[in-house]
PDB file of C-alpha atoms in Angstrom:
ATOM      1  CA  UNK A 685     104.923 -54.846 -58.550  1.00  0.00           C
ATOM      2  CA  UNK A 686     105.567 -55.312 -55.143  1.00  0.00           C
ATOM      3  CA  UNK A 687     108.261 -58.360 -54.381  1.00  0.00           C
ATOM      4  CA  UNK A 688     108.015 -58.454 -50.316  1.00  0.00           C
ATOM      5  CA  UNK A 689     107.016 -61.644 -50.504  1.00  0.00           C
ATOM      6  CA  UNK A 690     109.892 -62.659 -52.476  1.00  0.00           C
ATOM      7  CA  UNK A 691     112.316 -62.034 -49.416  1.00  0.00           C
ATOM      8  CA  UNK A 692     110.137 -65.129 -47.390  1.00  0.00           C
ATOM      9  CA  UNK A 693     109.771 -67.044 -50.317  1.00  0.00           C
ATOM     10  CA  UNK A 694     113.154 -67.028 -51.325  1.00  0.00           C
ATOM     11  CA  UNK A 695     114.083 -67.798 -47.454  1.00  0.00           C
ATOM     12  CA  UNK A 696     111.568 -70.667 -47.552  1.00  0.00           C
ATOM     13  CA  UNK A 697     113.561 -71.913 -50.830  1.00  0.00           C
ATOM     14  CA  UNK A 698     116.666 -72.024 -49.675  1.00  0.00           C
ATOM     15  CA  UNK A 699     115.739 -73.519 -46.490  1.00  0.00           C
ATOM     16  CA  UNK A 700     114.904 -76.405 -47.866  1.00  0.00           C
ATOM     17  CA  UNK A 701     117.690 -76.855 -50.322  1.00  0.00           C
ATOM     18  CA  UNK A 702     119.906 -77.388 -47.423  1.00  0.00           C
ATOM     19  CA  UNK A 703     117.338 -79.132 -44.783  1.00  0.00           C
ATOM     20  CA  UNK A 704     118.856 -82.968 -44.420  1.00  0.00           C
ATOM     21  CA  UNK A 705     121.759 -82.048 -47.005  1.00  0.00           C
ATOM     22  CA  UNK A 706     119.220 -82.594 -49.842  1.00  0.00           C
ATOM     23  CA  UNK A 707     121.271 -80.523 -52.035  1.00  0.00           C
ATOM     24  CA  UNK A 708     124.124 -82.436 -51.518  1.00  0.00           C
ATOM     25  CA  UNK A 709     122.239 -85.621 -53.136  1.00  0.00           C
ATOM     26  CA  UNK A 710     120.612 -84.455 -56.006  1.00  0.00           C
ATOM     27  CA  UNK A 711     121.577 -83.578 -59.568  1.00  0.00           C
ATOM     28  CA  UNK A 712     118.833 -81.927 -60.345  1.00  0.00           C
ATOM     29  CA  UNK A 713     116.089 -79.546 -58.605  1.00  0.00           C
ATOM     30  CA  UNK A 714     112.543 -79.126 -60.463  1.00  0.00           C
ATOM     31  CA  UNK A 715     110.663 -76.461 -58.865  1.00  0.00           C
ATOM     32  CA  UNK A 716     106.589 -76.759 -59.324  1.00  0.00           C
ATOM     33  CA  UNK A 717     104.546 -73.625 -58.041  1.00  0.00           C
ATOM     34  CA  UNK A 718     101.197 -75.062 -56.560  1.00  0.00           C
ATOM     35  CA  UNK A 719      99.056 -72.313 -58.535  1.00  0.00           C
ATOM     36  CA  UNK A 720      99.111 -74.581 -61.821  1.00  0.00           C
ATOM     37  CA  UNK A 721      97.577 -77.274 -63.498  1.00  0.00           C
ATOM     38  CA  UNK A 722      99.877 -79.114 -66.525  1.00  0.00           C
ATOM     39  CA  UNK A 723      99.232 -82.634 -67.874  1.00  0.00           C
ATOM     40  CA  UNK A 724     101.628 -85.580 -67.324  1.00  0.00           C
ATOM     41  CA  UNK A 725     104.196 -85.170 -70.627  1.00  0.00           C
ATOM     42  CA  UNK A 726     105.203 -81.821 -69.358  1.00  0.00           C
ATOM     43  CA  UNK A 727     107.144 -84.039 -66.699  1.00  0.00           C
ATOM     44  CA  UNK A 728     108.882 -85.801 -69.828  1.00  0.00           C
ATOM     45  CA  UNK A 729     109.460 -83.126 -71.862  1.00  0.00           C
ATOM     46  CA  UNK A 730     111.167 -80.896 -68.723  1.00  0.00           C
ATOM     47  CA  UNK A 731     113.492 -83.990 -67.787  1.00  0.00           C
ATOM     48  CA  UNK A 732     114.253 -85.067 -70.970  1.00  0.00           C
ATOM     49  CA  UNK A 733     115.379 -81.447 -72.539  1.00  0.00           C
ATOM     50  CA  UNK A 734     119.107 -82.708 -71.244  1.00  0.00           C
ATOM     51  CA  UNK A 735     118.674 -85.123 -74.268  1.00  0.00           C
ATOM     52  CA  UNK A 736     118.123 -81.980 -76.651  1.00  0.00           C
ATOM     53  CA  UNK A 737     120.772 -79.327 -74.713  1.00  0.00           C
ATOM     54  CA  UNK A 738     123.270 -81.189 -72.543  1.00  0.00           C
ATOM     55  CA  UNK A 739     124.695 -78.255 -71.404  1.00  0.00           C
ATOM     56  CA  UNK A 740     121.507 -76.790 -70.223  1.00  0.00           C
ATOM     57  CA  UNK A 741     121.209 -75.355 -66.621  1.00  0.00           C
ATOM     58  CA  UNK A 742     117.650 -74.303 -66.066  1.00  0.00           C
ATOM     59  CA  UNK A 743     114.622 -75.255 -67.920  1.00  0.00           C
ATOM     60  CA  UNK A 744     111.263 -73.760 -67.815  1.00  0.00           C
ATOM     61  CA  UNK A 745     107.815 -75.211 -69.140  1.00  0.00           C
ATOM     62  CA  UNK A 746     105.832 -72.718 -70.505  1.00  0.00           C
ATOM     63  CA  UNK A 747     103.171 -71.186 -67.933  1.00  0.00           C
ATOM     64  CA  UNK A 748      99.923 -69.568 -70.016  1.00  0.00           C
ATOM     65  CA  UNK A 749      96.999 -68.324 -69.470  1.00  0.00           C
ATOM     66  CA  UNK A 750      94.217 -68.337 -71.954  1.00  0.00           C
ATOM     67  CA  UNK A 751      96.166 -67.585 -74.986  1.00  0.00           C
ATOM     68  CA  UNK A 752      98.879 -65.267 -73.336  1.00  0.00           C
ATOM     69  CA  UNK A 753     101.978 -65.550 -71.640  1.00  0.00           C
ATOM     70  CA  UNK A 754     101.496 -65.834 -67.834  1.00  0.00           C
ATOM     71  CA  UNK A 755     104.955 -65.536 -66.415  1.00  0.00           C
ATOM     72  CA  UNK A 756     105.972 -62.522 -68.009  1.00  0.00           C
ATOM     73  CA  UNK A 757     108.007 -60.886 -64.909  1.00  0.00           C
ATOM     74  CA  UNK A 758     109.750 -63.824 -64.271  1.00  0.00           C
ATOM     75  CA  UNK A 759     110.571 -64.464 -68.395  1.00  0.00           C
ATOM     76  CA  UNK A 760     112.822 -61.830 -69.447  1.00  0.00           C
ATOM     77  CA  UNK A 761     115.719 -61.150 -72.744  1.00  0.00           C
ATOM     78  CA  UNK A 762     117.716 -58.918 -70.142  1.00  0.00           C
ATOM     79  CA  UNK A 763     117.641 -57.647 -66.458  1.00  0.00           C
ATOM     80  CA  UNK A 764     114.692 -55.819 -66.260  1.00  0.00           C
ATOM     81  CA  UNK A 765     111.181 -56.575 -66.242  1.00  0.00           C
ATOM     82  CA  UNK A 766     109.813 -54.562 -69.482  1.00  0.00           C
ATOM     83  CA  UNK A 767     107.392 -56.225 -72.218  1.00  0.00           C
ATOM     84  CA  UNK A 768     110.818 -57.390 -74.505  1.00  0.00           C
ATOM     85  CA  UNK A 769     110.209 -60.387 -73.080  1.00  0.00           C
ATOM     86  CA  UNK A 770     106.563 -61.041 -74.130  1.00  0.00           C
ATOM     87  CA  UNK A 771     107.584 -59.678 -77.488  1.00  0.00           C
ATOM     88  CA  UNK A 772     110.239 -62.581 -77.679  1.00  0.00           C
ATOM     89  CA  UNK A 773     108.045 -65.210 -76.626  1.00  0.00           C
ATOM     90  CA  UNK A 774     105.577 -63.958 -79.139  1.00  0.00           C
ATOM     91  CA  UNK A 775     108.186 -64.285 -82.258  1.00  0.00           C
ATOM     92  CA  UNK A 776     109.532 -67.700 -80.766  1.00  0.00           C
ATOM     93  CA  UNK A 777     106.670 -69.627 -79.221  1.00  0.00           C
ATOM     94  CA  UNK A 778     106.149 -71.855 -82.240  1.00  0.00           C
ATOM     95  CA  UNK A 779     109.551 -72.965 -81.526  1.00  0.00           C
ATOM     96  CA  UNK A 780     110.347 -75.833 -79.458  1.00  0.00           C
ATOM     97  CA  UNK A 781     112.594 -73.977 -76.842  1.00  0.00           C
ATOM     98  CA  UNK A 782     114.463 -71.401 -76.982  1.00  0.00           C
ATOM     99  CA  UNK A 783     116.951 -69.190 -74.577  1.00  0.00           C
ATOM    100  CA  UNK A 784     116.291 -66.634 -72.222  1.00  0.00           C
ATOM    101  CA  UNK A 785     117.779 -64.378 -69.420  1.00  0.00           C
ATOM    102  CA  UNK A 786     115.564 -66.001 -67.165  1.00  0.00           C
ATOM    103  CA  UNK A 787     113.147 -67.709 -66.638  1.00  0.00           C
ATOM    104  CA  UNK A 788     110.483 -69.629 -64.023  1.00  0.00           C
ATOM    105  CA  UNK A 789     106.939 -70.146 -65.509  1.00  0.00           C
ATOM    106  CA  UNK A 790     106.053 -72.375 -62.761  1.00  0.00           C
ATOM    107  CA  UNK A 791     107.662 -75.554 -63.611  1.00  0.00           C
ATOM    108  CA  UNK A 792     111.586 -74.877 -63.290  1.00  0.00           C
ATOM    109  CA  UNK A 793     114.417 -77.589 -63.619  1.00  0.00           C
ATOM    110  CA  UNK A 794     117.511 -76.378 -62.453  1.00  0.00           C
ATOM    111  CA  UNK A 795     120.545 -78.114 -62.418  1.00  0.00           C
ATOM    112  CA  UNK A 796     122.264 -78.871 -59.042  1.00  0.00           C
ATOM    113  CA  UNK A 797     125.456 -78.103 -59.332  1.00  0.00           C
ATOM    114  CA  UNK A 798     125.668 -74.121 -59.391  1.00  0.00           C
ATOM    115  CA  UNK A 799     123.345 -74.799 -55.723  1.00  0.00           C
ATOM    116  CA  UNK A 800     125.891 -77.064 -54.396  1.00  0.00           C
ATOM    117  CA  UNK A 801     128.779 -74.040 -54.982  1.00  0.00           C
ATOM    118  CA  UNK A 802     126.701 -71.607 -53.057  1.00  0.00           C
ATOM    119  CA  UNK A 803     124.316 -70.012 -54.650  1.00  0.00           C
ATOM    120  CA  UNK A 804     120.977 -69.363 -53.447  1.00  0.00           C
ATOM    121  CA  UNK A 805     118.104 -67.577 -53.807  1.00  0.00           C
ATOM    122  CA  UNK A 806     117.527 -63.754 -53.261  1.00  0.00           C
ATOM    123  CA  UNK A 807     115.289 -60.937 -54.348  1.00  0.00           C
ATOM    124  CA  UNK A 808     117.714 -58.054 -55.170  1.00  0.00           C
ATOM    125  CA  UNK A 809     118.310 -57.814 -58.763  1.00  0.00           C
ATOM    126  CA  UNK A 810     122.144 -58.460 -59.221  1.00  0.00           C
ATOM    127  CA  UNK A 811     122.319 -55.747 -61.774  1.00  0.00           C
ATOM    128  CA  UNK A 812     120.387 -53.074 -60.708  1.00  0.00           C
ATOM    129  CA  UNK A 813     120.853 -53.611 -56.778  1.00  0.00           C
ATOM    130  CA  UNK A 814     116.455 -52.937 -56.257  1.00  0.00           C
ATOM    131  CA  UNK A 815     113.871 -55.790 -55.345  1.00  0.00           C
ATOM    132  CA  UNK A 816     113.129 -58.106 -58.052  1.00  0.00           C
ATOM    133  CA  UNK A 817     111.332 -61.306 -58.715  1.00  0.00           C
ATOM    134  CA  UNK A 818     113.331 -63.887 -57.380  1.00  0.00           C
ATOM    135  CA  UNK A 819     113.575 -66.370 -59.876  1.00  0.00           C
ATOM    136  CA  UNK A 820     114.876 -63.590 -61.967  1.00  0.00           C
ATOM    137  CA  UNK A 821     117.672 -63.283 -59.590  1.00  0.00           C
ATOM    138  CA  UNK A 822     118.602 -66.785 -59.180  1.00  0.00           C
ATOM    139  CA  UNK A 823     118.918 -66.732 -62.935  1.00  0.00           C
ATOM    140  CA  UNK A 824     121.049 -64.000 -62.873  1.00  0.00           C
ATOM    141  CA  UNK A 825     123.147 -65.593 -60.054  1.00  0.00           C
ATOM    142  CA  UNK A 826     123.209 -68.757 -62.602  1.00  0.00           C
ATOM    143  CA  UNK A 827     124.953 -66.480 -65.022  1.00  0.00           C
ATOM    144  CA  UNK A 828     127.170 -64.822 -63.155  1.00  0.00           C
ATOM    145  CA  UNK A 829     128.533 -67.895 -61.903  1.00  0.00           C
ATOM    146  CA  UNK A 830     129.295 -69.175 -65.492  1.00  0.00           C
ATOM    147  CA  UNK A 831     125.655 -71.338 -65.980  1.00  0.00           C
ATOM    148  CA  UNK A 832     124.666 -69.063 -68.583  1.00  0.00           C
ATOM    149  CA  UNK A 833     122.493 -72.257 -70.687  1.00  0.00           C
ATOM    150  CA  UNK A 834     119.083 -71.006 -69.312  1.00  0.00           C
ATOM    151  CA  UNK A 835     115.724 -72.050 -71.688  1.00  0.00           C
ATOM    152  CA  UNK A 836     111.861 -72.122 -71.693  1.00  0.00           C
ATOM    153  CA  UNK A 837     110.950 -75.588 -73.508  1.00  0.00           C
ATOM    154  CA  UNK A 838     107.867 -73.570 -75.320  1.00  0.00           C
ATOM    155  CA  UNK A 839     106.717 -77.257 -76.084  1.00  0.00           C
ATOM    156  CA  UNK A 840     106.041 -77.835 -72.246  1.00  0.00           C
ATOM    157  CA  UNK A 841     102.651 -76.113 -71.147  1.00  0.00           C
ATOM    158  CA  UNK A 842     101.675 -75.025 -67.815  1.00  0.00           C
ATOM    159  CA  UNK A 843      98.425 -73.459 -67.323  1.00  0.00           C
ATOM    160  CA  UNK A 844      97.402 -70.775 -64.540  1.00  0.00           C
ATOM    161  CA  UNK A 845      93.496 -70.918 -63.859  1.00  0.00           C
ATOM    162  CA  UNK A 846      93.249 -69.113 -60.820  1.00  0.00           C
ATOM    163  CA  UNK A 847      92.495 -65.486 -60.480  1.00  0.00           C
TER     164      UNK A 847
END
């Protein structure tokens, strides 16, 4: 896959996390790709997870298409992209939540706190030093800054219709 366009996005991203200071007043940021469709609840069950995990850090919906996975670069067990992390969704999507890596799915709440102390977003993988999807990378920022509490609520469903 070709993540070039991660280097803008990820630009674009943190641009705006520090345009007016808004990172400085928020304790929260929920990240919504515009590529999706999802019904009203996955709004409740996203903000509401703290009530399940206090100590959570970043919560993903769950993006699918038809019957599949969508995300599937961005939802991995360990630093690489390989098909481990379809294979754990499989076993655990008829659970609730459950933890990941990383994750992004299209509907991301992450908490504000690990922004405020620097980090931002990037597309080289912090483990392998190469070009990666960059929600994969702000995960792995996440945990190498401590913020290790990172979960897809399986629950919360995003669907991808385009092609």
């Amino acid at each position: 896959r070709d993540w070039s366009s991660d280097v803008c996005s990820s630009d674009l991203r943190n641009k705006s996390l520090t345009a007016n200071n808004f990172i400085d007043i928020v304790d929260y940021l929920l990240i919504i790709d515009v590529d999706i469709d999802f019904d009203e609840d996955t709004f409740e069950k996203v903000l509401s997870f703290h009530n399940k995990q206090k100590n959570a850090h970043i919560v993903s919906a769950t993006s699918i298409r038809g019957e599949d996975l969508y995300d599937q670069w961005a939802t991995r067990v360990d630093s690489e992209y390989s098909e481990k992390g379809k294979e754990y969704y499989n076993k655990y999507k008829n659970f609730e939540y459950k933890k990941y890596y990383s994750v992004s799915n299209g509907f991301c709440l992450y908490s504000a706190e690990p922004f405020k102390k620097g980090i931002r977003f990037d597309y080289i993988n912090t483990v392998s030093g190469k070009s990666d999807c960059e929600m994969v990378v702000v995960c792995q920022k996440f945990r190498n800054a401590g913020y290790e509490n990172i979960f897809m609520l399986h629950s919360a469903k995003v669907y991808h219709n385009h092609n």
